[in-house]
XYZ file of C-alpha atoms in Angstrom:
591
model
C -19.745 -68.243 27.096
C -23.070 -67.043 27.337
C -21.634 -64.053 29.701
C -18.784 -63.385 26.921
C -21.631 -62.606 24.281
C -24.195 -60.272 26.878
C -20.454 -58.453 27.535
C -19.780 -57.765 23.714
C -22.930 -56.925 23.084
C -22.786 -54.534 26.196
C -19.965 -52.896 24.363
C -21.225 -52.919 20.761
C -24.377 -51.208 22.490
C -22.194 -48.573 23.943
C -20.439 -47.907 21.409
C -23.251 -47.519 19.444
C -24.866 -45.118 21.587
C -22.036 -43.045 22.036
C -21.237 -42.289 18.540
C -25.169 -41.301 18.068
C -24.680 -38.944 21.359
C -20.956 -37.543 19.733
C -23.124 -37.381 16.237
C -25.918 -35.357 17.976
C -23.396 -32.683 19.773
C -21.647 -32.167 16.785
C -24.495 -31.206 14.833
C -25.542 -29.276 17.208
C -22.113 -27.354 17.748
C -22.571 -26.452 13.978
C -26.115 -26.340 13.938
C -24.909 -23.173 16.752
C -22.001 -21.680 14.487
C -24.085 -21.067 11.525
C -26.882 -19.276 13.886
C -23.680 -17.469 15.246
C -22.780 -16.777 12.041
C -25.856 -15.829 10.696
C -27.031 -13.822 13.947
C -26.302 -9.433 13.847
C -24.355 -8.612 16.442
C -24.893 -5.983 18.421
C -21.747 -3.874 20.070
C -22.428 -3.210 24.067
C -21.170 0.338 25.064
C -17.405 1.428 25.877
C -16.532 -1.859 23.850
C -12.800 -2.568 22.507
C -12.003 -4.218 19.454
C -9.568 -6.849 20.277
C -7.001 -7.921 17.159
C -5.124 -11.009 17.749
C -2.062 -10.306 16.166
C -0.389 -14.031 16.559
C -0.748 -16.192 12.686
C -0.394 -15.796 9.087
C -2.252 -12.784 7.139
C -4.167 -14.097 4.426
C -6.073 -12.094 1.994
C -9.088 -13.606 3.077
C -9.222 -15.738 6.056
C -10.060 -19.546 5.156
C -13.554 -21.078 6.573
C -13.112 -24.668 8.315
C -16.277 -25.672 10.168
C -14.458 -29.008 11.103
C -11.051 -27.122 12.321
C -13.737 -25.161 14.035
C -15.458 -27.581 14.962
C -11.883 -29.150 16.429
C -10.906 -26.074 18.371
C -8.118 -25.517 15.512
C -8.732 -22.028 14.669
C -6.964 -19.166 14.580
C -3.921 -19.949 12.124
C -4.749 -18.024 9.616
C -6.154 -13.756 9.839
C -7.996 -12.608 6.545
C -6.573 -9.173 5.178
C -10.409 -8.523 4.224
C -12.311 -9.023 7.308
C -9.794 -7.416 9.840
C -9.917 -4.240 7.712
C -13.466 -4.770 7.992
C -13.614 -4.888 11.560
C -11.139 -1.872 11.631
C -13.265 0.580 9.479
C -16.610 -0.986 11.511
C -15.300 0.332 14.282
C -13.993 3.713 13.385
C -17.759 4.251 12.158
C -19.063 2.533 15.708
C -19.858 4.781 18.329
C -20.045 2.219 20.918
C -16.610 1.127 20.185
C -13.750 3.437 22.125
C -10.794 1.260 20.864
C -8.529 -1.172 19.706
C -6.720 -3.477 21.549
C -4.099 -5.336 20.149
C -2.401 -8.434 21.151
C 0.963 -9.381 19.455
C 2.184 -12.461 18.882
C 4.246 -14.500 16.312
C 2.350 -12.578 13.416
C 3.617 -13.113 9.669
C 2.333 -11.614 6.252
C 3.583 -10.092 3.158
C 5.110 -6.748 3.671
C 2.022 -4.907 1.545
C -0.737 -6.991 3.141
C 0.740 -5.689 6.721
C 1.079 -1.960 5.308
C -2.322 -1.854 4.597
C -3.560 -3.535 7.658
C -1.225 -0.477 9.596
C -2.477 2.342 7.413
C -6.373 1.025 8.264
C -4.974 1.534 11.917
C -3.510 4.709 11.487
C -6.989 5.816 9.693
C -8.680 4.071 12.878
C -6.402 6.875 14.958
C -7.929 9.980 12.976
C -11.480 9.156 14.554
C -9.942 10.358 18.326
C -10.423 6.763 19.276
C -7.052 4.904 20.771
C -5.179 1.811 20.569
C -2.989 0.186 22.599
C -1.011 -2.995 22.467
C 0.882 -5.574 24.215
C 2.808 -8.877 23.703
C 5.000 -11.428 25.491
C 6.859 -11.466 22.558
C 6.661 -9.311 19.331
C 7.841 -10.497 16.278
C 8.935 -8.109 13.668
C 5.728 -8.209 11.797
C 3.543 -7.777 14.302
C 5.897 -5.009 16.110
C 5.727 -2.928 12.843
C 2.091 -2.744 13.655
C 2.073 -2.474 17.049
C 3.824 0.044 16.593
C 0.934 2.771 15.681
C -0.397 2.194 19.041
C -0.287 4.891 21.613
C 0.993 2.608 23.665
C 3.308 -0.310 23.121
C 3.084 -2.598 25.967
C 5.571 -5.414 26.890
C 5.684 -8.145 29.360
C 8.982 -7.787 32.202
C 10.129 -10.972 30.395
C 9.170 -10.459 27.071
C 11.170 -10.136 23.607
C 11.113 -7.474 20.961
C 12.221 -9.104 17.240
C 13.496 -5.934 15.083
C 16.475 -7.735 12.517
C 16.251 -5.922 9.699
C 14.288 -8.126 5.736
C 16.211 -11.391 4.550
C 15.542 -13.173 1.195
C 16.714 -16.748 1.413
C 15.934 -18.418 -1.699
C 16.449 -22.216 -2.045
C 18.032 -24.131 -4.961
C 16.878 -27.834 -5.756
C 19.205 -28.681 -8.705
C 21.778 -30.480 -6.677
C 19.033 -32.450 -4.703
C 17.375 -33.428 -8.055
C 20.192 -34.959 -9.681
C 20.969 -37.169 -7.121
C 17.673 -39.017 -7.932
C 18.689 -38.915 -11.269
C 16.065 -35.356 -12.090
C 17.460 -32.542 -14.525
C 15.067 -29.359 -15.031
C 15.129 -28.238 -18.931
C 14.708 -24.982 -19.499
C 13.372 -22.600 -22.090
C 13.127 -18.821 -21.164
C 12.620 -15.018 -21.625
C 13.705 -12.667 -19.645
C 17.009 -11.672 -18.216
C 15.255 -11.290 -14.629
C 12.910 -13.947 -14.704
C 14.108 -15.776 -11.591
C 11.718 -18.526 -10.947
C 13.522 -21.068 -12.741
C 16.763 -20.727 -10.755
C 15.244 -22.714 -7.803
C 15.632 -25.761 -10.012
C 18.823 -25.241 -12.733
C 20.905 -23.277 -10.803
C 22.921 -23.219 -6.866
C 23.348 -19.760 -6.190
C 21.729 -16.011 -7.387
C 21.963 -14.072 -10.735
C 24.118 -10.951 -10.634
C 20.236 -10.252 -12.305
C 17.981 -11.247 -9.376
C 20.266 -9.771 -7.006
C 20.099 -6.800 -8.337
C 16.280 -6.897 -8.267
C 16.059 -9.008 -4.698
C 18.297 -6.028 -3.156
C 16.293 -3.388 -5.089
C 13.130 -4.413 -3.746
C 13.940 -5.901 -0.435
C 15.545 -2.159 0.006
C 12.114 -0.372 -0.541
C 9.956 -2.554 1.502
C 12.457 -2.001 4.651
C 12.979 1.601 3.874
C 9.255 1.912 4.202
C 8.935 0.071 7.560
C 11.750 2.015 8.871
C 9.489 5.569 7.591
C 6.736 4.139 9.322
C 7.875 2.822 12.225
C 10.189 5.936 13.212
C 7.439 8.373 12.420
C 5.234 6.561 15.103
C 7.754 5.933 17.441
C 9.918 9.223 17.414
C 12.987 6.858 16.731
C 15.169 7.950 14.255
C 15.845 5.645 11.101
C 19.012 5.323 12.166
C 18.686 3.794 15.631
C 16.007 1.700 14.132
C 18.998 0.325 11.981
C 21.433 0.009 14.588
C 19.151 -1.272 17.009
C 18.218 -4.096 14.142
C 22.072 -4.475 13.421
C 22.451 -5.471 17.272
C 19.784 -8.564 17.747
C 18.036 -6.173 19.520
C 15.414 -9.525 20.250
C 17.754 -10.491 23.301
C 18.439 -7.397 24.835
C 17.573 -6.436 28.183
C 13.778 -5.403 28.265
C 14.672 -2.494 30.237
C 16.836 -1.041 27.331
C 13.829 -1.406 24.781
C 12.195 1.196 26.781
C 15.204 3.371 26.814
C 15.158 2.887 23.287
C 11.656 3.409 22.727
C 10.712 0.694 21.019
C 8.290 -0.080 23.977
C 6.528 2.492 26.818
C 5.886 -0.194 29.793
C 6.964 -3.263 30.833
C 3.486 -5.246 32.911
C 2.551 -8.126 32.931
C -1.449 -9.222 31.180
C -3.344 -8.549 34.291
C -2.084 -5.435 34.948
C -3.036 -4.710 31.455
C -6.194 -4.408 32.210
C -6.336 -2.298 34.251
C -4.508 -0.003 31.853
C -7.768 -0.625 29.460
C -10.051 -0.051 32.083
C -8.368 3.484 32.679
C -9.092 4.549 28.865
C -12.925 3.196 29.624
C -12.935 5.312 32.873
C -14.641 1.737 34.664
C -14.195 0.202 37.770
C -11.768 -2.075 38.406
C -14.152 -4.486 39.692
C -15.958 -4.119 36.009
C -15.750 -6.573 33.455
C -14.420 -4.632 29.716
C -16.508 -5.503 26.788
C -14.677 -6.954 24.319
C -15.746 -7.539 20.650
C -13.599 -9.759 18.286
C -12.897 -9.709 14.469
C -15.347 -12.372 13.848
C -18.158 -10.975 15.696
C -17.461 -7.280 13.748
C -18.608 -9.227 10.369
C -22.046 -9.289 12.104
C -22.698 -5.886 12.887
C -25.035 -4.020 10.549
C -23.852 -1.697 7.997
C -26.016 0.247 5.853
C -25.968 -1.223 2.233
C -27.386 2.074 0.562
C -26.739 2.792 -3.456
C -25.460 1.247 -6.316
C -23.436 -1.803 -5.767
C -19.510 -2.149 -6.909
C -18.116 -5.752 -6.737
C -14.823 -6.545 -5.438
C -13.787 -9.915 -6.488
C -11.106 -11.541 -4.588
C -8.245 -13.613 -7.122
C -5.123 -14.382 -4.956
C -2.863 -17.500 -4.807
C -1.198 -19.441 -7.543
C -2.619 -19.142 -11.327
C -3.766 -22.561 -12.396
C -5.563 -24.271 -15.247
C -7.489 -26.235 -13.201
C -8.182 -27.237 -9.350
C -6.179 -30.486 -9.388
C -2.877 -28.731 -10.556
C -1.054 -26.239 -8.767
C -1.543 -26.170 -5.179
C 1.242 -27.424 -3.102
C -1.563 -28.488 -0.459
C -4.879 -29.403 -0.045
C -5.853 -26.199 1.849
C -3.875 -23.543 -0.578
C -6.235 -20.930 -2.204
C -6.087 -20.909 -6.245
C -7.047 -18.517 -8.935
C -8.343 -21.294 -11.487
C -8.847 -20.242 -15.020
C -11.428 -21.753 -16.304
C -13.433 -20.839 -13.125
C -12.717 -17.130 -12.673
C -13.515 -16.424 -16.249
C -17.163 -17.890 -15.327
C -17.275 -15.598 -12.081
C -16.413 -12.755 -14.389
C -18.839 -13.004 -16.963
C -21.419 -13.584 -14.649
C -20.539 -10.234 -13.084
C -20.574 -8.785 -16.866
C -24.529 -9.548 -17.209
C -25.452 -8.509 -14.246
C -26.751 -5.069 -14.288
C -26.958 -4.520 -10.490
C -23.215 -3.991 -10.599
C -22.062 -0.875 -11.856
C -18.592 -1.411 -11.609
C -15.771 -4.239 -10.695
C -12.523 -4.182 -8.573
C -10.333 -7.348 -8.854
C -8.091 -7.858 -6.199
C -5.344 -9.581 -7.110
C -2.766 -11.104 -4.703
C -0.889 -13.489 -6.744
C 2.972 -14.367 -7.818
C 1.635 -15.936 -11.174
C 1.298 -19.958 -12.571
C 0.157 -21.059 -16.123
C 0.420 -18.984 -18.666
C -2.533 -20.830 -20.476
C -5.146 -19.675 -17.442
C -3.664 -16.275 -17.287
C -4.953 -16.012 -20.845
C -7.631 -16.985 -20.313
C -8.526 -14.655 -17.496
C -7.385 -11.704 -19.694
C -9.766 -11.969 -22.324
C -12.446 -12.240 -19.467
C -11.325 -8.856 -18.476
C -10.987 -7.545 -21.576
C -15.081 -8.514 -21.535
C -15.790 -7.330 -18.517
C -14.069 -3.961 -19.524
C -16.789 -3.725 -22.546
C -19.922 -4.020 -20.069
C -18.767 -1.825 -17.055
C -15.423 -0.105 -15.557
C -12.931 -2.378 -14.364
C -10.261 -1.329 -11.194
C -7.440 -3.473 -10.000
C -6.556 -3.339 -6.825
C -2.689 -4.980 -6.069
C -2.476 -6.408 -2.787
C 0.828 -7.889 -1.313
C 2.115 -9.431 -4.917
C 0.810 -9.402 -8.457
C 3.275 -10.036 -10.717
C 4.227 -12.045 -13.807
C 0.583 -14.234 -14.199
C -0.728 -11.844 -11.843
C 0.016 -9.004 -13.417
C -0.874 -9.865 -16.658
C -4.523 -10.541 -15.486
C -4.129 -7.408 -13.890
C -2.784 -5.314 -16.797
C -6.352 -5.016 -19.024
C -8.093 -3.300 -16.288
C -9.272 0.781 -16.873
C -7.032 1.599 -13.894
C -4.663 -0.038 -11.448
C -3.927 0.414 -8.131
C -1.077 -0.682 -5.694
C 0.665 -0.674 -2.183
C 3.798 0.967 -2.423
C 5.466 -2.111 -1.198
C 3.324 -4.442 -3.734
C 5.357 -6.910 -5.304
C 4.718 -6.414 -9.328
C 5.412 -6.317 -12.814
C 7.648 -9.605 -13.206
C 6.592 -10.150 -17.564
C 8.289 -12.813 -18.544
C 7.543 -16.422 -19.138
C 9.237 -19.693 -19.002
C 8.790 -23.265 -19.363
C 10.014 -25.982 -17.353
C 10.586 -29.794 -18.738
C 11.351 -32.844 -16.267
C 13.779 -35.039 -17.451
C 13.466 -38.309 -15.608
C 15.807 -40.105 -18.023
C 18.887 -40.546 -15.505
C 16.055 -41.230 -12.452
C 14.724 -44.348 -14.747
C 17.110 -45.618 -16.455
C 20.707 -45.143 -14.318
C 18.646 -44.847 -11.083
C 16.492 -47.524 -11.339
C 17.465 -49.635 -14.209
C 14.513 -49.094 -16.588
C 15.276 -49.811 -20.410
C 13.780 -48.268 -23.199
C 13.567 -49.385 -26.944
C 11.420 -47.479 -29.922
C 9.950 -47.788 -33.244
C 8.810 -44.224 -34.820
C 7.174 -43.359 -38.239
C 8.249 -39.775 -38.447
C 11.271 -38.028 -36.673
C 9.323 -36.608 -33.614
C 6.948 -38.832 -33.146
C 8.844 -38.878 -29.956
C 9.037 -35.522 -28.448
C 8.556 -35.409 -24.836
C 9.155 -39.399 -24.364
C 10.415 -40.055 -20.895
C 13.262 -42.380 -22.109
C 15.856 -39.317 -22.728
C 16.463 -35.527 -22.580
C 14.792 -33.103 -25.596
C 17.628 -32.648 -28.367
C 18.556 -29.705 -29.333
C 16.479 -29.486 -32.156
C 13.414 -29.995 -30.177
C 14.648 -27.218 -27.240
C 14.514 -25.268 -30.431
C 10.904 -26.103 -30.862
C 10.027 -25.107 -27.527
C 12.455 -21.853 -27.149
C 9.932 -20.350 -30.268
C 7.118 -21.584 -28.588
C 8.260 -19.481 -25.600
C 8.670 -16.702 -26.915
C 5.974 -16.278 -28.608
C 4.321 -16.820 -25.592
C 6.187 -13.767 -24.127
C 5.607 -11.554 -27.314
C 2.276 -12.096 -26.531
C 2.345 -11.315 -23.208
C 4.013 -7.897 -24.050
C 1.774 -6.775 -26.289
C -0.944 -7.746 -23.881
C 0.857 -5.240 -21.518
C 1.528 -2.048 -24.265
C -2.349 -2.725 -25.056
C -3.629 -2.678 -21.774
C -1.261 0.049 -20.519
C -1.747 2.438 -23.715
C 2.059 2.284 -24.416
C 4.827 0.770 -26.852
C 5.703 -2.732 -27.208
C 9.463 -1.334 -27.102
C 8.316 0.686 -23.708
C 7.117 -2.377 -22.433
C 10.658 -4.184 -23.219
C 12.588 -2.048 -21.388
C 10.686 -2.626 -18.206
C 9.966 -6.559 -18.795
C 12.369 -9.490 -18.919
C 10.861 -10.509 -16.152
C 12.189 -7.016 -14.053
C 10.367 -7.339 -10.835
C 9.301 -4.146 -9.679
C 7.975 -2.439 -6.297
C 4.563 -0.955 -6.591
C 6.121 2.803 -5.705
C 8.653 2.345 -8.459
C 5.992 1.032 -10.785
C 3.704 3.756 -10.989
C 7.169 6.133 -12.208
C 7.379 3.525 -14.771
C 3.561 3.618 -15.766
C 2.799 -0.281 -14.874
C 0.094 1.088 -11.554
C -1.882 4.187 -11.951
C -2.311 5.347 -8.133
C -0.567 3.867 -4.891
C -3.348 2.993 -2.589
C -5.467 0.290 -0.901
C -8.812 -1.457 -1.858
C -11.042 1.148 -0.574
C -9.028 3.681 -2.682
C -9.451 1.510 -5.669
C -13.635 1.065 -4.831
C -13.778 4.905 -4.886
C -11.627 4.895 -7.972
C -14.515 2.220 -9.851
C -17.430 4.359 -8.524
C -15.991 7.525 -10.205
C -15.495 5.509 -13.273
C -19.168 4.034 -13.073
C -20.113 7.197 -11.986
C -21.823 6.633 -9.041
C -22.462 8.620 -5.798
C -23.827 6.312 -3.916
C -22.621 2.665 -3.464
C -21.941 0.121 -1.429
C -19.378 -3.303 -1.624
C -20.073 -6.932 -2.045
C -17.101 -9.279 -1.960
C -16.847 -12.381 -4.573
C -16.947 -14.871 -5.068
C -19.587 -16.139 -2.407
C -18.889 -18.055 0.757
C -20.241 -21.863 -0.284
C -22.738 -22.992 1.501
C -23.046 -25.205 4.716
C -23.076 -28.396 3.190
C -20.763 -28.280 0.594
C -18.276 -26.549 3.312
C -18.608 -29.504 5.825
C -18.535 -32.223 2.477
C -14.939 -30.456 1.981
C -13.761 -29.989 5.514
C -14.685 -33.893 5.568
C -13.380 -34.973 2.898
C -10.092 -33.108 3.227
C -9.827 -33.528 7.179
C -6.738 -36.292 6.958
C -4.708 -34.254 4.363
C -5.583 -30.825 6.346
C -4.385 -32.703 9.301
C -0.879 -34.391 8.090
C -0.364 -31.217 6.304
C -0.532 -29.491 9.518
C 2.202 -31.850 11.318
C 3.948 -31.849 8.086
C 4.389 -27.931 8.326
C 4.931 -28.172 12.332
C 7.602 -30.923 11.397
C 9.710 -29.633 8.855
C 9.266 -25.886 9.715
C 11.251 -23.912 6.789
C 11.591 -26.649 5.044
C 8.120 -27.821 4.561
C 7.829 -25.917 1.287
C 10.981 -26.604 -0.971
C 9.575 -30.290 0.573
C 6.218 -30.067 -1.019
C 7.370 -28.357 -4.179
C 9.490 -31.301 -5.286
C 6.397 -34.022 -3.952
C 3.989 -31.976 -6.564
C 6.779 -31.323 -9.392
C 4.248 -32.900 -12.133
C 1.155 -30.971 -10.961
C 2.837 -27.651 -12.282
C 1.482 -26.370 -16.019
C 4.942 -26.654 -18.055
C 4.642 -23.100 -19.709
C 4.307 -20.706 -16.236
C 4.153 -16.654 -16.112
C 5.512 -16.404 -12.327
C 7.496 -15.629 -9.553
C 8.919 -17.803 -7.504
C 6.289 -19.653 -5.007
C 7.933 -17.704 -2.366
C 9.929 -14.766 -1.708
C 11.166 -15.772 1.255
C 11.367 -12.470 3.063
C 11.794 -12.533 6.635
């Protein structure tokens, strides 16, 4: 017995000690990344910039320490520091050029045409870039394809099918639990309640999905065949022909790529354009390391603060994970008027990237602007979508700016109702009595749908809501409410056709909208500083922490149910949603 208890305390012991040593090495490991982090980097000579094309473009890339910390990095490529990089190392005279490695890469179409145009920018400097895959998809092709040379391996796979919008429909699903959606509405176009009252496309949104879905693949196709030398019509018919399993041989006769090699051989190809050795190692330089290199911060300073993801009222609502980036109300209208007092910045750009949410918060945001706008000049600049919510914290700025592939305009509003009636009391046998003292003392009760006198209720409600979103819009844009009609009921619009219809001001990127602010503020000099901050170390391990087991089963979840893991997580956080919304639909599906 005695030998039992020296053997578990043995173990206790051990186990003791090794969680102190585990404890220890993980401190240290981020004790190390925030030195890393914090440390300038300095770029060796005849360096390449290396762009690992394989994940999801985000606007800005999401900080983890614990994913980091786990090895799990990688999923995600921010918009703002790989254009960052890029422009670094145009400017970088150590830096000869870009490497790119492609990969299952995925982003909205304008996020990705800005990312190429930084590249094709990167090209005017005389520097080069090359890339190479074992498998391109069609997102990371299209920017592959500004490379002087497009590398493939003997084996490898070229996706090029052409955009599809698949949009899902829940109604059916819903009432077999019992769940009907009520809905009140303006807006002929406004599609985002269809996922959840209808089964199949309005003859409206069609019109509008085709539209737009034709602009964003017309512009690939420009891009793409001006780079390549292929004509748009062998770009179509090679698309038309699931050109992804064709012989690799025939890609080259169709020059989509110039060589098939395989990664070693690569390399040697790079250490041509250095003029090294073979036996020399190259010097590479990643996008994380390029946030480190000095940059001169010299004049007046011009804010660009970053709003993107779904509008919500508050943190807890909205976000169909735990790891989703929000625009909350209540807290960008602080960020805002903190930038209003503060002298040191002359001028602000908002960059919006967002499909819309509440209504409420959108309001909210807007009369932040509309303060801002009073202190100091005010640019917007649209990244991949800003429509319905997100336009209409977009549309009080002193000038707008878009992609020519941004997803905007979208004014309309709507409100959507749960009925759990059938789910409680057919479903699951739930009863429901009532004593009132005035005749709607029970509006919204769960025990049955709204009558029709109450849809009437909320229908004016609605609309007023939209009549004020209008004349938000004629305001802000300097036009009629009845110009602003024929261009809203929720009309989706692409950013090229929205600056013919006066909702943008210029097509551009964010640096075009920066220069745009500092001619407002009237500034020569400047330089950029991105909000809002980074938070700091502990509060960014407190939250990787505290969020590590939903980060993690959101992860399989995803891995799991592929496609489906949205429409999935969309019904799971049906109540979190504000009732009265100004969006788009979550996604556009657009592959």
């Amino acid at each position: 017995m005695k030998k039992f208890f020296l053997n578990v305390l043995a173990t206790v012991v051990g186990i003791i000690v090794f969680l102190l040593l585990i404890g220890f090495f993980g401190m240290m490991s981020i004790v190390g990344m925030v030195a890393s982090s914090d440390a300038t980097t300095k770029v060796k000579d005849n360096s390449v910039l290396v762009l690992k094309m394989d994940g999801s473009l985000e606007e800005r890339a999401s900080d983890d320490i614990m994913s980091q910390f786990a090895g799990v990095v990688g999923e995600t490529i921010g918009l703002d520091e790989t254009l960052n990089a890029i422009k670094k190392a145009k400017e970088n005279d150590h830096i000869k050029g870009i490497y790119i490695e492609g990969g299952m890469f995925s982003g909205i179409p304008a996020s990705q045409q800005e990312l190429r145009d930084a590249l094709v920018d990167f090209k005017k400097s005389g520097k080069w870039i090359v890339a190479y895959a074992d498998q391109y998809s069609q997102s990371s092709y299209y920017l592959a394809s500004v490379a002087d040379k497009v590398w493939l391996n003997p084996q490898g796979m070229v996706d090029w099918h052409g955009l599809i919008s698949q949009p899902y429909y829940l109604k059916d699903m819903l009432e077999k639990f019992g769940v009907k959606m009520q809905l009140a509405k303006v807006g002929a176009y406004k599609s985002a309640p269809e996922t959840y009252i209808s089964d199949h496309m309005s003859d409206p949104n069609r019109e509008q999905i085709t539209a737009y879905l034709t602009g964003i693949w017309d512009n690939m196709l420009n891009d793409v065949s001006a780079s390549r030398k292929i004509s748009k019509e062998t770009l179509n018919a090679l698309a038309d022909g699931v050109v992804m399993l064709a012989d690799p041989q025939d890609l080259i006769k169709n020059k989509l790529v110039d060589k098939l090699m395989y990664g070693e051989e690569v390399k040697g190809e790079v250490k041509k354009l250095l003029g090294i050795d073979d036996d020399k190692d190259i010097s590479q330089i990643n996008i994380e390391q390029m946030q480190n290199v000095k940059e001169s911060r010299k004049g007046d300073e011009i804010a660009v603060y970053y709003a993107y993801g779904n509008i919500v009222d508050d943190a807890s609502t909205g976000s169909l994970t735990t790891t989703e980036h929000l625009i909350v109300g209540k807290d960008v209208s602080k960020d805002l008027e903190k930038l209003a007092k503060d002298d040191k910045v002359k001028a602000v750009v908002l960059r919006v990237n967002s499909g819309g949410g509440s209504a409420y918060a959108s309001e909210q945001i807007w009369h932040a602007m509309m303060n801002l706008k009073a202190k100091k000049p005010v640019v917007v600049s649209m990244g991949g979508m800003a429509a319905s919510g997100g336009y209409y914290i977009s549309c009080p700025a002193n000038w707008i700016v878009a992609e020519p592939t941004t997803i905007t305009g979208s004014i309309g509003i709507f409100g959507l109702f749960p009925d759990f009636s059938g789910l409680l009391t057919q479903k699951l046998g739930v009863k429901f009595d009532e004593v009132k003292t005035n005749k709607n003392a029970g509006f919204g009760t769960m025990s049955r749908p709204f009558n029709e006198e109450e849809m009437s209720y909320l229908n004016s409600y609605i609309d007023r809501g939209y009549k004020l979103f209008r004349q938000r819009v004629a305001d802000g844009r300097k036009q009629s409410v009845d110009a602003i009609e024929e261009i809203a009921q929720g009309h989706v619009w692409l950013g090229k056709d929205a600056l013919g219809i006066k909702l943008v001001d210029q097509l551009g990127n964010l640096d075009d909208a920066v220069k745009k602010a500092a001619e407002l503020a009237k500034v020569s000099e400047y330089h950029t500083s991105s909000y809002p901050g980074k938070p700091d170390l502990f509060d960014e391990i407190m939250n990787s922490m505290s969020n590590a087991g939903d980060n993690y089963l959101n992860a399989q979840m995803r891995a799991t149910l592929g496609e489906y893991y949205e429409p999935f997580m969309l019904i799971k956080n049906i109540n979190k949603q504000n009732a009265i919304q100004a969006r788009i639909p979550f996604y556009m599906n657009i592959k």
